[in-house]
């Protein structure tokens, strides 16, 4: 019997795309990447752990902001190269800009328009 982690199709950098979706509303909160260790820790802790490509290290979502993501369900897509997590977003803020979702800009007349409010000033979140 193979390890469930072996069924994930990791990219050439050993990463897989991971989407966090609000379990109550269905809204996409964010997309990040996980390496094998991050995915294993996410399942073990039942909280989202990602891999920061810019910092080249594991990143426990909410470690500095307190806005953790409690895992309710995790799925692997048909190709095995994308993770979708149903999460409870603690504090209601997933984005480092202080918004509910990282997808806060909508294309209108060929321009990106900010359509979601800042719920909390980032300077009050990250001190």
PDB file of N, CA, C and O in Angstrom, residues 23 25 34 59 63 71 77-78 81 85 96 108-109 126:
ATOM      1  N   UNK A  23     -15.068  27.086   4.418  1.00  0.00           N
ATOM      2  CA  UNK A  23     -15.970  25.928   4.476  1.00  0.00           C
ATOM      3  C   UNK A  23     -17.437  26.320   4.583  1.00  0.00           C
ATOM      4  O   UNK A  23     -18.309  25.541   4.207  1.00  0.00           O
ATOM      5  N   UNK A  25     -18.833  29.537   3.362  1.00  0.00           N
ATOM      6  CA  UNK A  25     -19.301  30.342   2.235  1.00  0.00           C
ATOM      7  C   UNK A  25     -18.865  29.813   0.881  1.00  0.00           C
ATOM      8  O   UNK A  25     -19.438  30.185  -0.141  1.00  0.00           O
ATOM      9  N   UNK A  34       2.548  24.036  -1.037  1.00  0.00           N
ATOM     10  CA  UNK A  34       2.957  23.143   0.040  1.00  0.00           C
ATOM     11  C   UNK A  34       4.036  22.219  -0.498  1.00  0.00           C
ATOM     12  O   UNK A  34       3.978  21.804  -1.656  1.00  0.00           O
ATOM     13  N   UNK A  59       5.699  27.723   6.578  1.00  0.00           N
ATOM     14  CA  UNK A  59       4.953  28.876   7.070  1.00  0.00           C
ATOM     15  C   UNK A  59       3.624  28.375   7.606  1.00  0.00           C
ATOM     16  O   UNK A  59       2.774  27.928   6.854  1.00  0.00           O
ATOM     17  N   UNK A  63       0.867  32.274  12.001  1.00  0.00           N
ATOM     18  CA  UNK A  63       1.889  32.248  13.044  1.00  0.00           C
ATOM     19  C   UNK A  63       2.222  33.644  13.576  1.00  0.00           C
ATOM     20  O   UNK A  63       2.512  33.792  14.750  1.00  0.00           O
ATOM     21  N   UNK A  71      -8.366  23.195   9.520  1.00  0.00           N
ATOM     22  CA  UNK A  71      -8.695  22.284   8.431  1.00  0.00           C
ATOM     23  C   UNK A  71      -9.962  21.497   8.741  1.00  0.00           C
ATOM     24  O   UNK A  71     -10.094  20.906   9.801  1.00  0.00           O
ATOM     25  N   UNK A  77      -7.012  16.854  -6.393  1.00  0.00           N
ATOM     26  CA  UNK A  77      -7.733  16.875  -7.667  1.00  0.00           C
ATOM     27  C   UNK A  77      -7.408  15.649  -8.518  1.00  0.00           C
ATOM     28  O   UNK A  77      -6.549  14.832  -8.169  1.00  0.00           O
ATOM     29  N   UNK A  78      -8.098  15.526  -9.644  1.00  0.00           N
ATOM     30  CA  UNK A  78      -8.003  14.344 -10.508  1.00  0.00           C
ATOM     31  C   UNK A  78      -6.597  14.099 -11.040  1.00  0.00           C
ATOM     32  O   UNK A  78      -6.198  12.955 -11.220  1.00  0.00           O
ATOM     33  N   UNK A  81      -2.302  17.137  -8.791  1.00  0.00           N
ATOM     34  CA  UNK A  81      -1.359  18.258  -8.694  1.00  0.00           C
ATOM     35  C   UNK A  81      -1.961  19.523  -8.073  1.00  0.00           C
ATOM     36  O   UNK A  81      -1.440  20.620  -8.249  1.00  0.00           O
ATOM     37  N   UNK A  85      -8.466  22.754   0.190  1.00  0.00           N
ATOM     38  CA  UNK A  85      -8.794  22.598   1.599  1.00  0.00           C
ATOM     39  C   UNK A  85     -10.030  23.405   1.948  1.00  0.00           C
ATOM     40  O   UNK A  85     -10.144  24.564   1.566  1.00  0.00           O
ATOM     41  N   UNK A  96      -2.746  38.987   3.738  1.00  0.00           N
ATOM     42  CA  UNK A  96      -1.816  39.841   4.486  1.00  0.00           C
ATOM     43  C   UNK A  96      -2.135  41.326   4.330  1.00  0.00           C
ATOM     44  O   UNK A  96      -1.596  42.154   5.055  1.00  0.00           O
ATOM     45  N   UNK A 108     -12.733  44.988 -14.300  1.00  0.00           N
ATOM     46  CA  UNK A 108     -13.840  45.815 -14.788  1.00  0.00           C
ATOM     47  C   UNK A 108     -13.294  46.756 -15.855  1.00  0.00           C
ATOM     48  O   UNK A 108     -12.382  47.538 -15.578  1.00  0.00           O
ATOM     49  N   UNK A 109     -13.832  46.653 -17.061  1.00  0.00           N
ATOM     50  CA  UNK A 109     -13.397  47.517 -18.163  1.00  0.00           C
ATOM     51  C   UNK A 109     -11.881  47.495 -18.329  1.00  0.00           C
ATOM     52  O   UNK A 109     -11.240  48.537 -18.448  1.00  0.00           O
ATOM     53  N   UNK A 126       0.484  42.800  11.905  1.00  0.00           N
ATOM     54  CA  UNK A 126       1.889  42.365  11.917  1.00  0.00           C
ATOM     55  C   UNK A 126       2.733  43.398  12.618  1.00  0.00           C
ATOM     56  O   UNK A 126       3.146  44.380  12.033  1.00  0.00           O
TER      57      UNK A 126
END
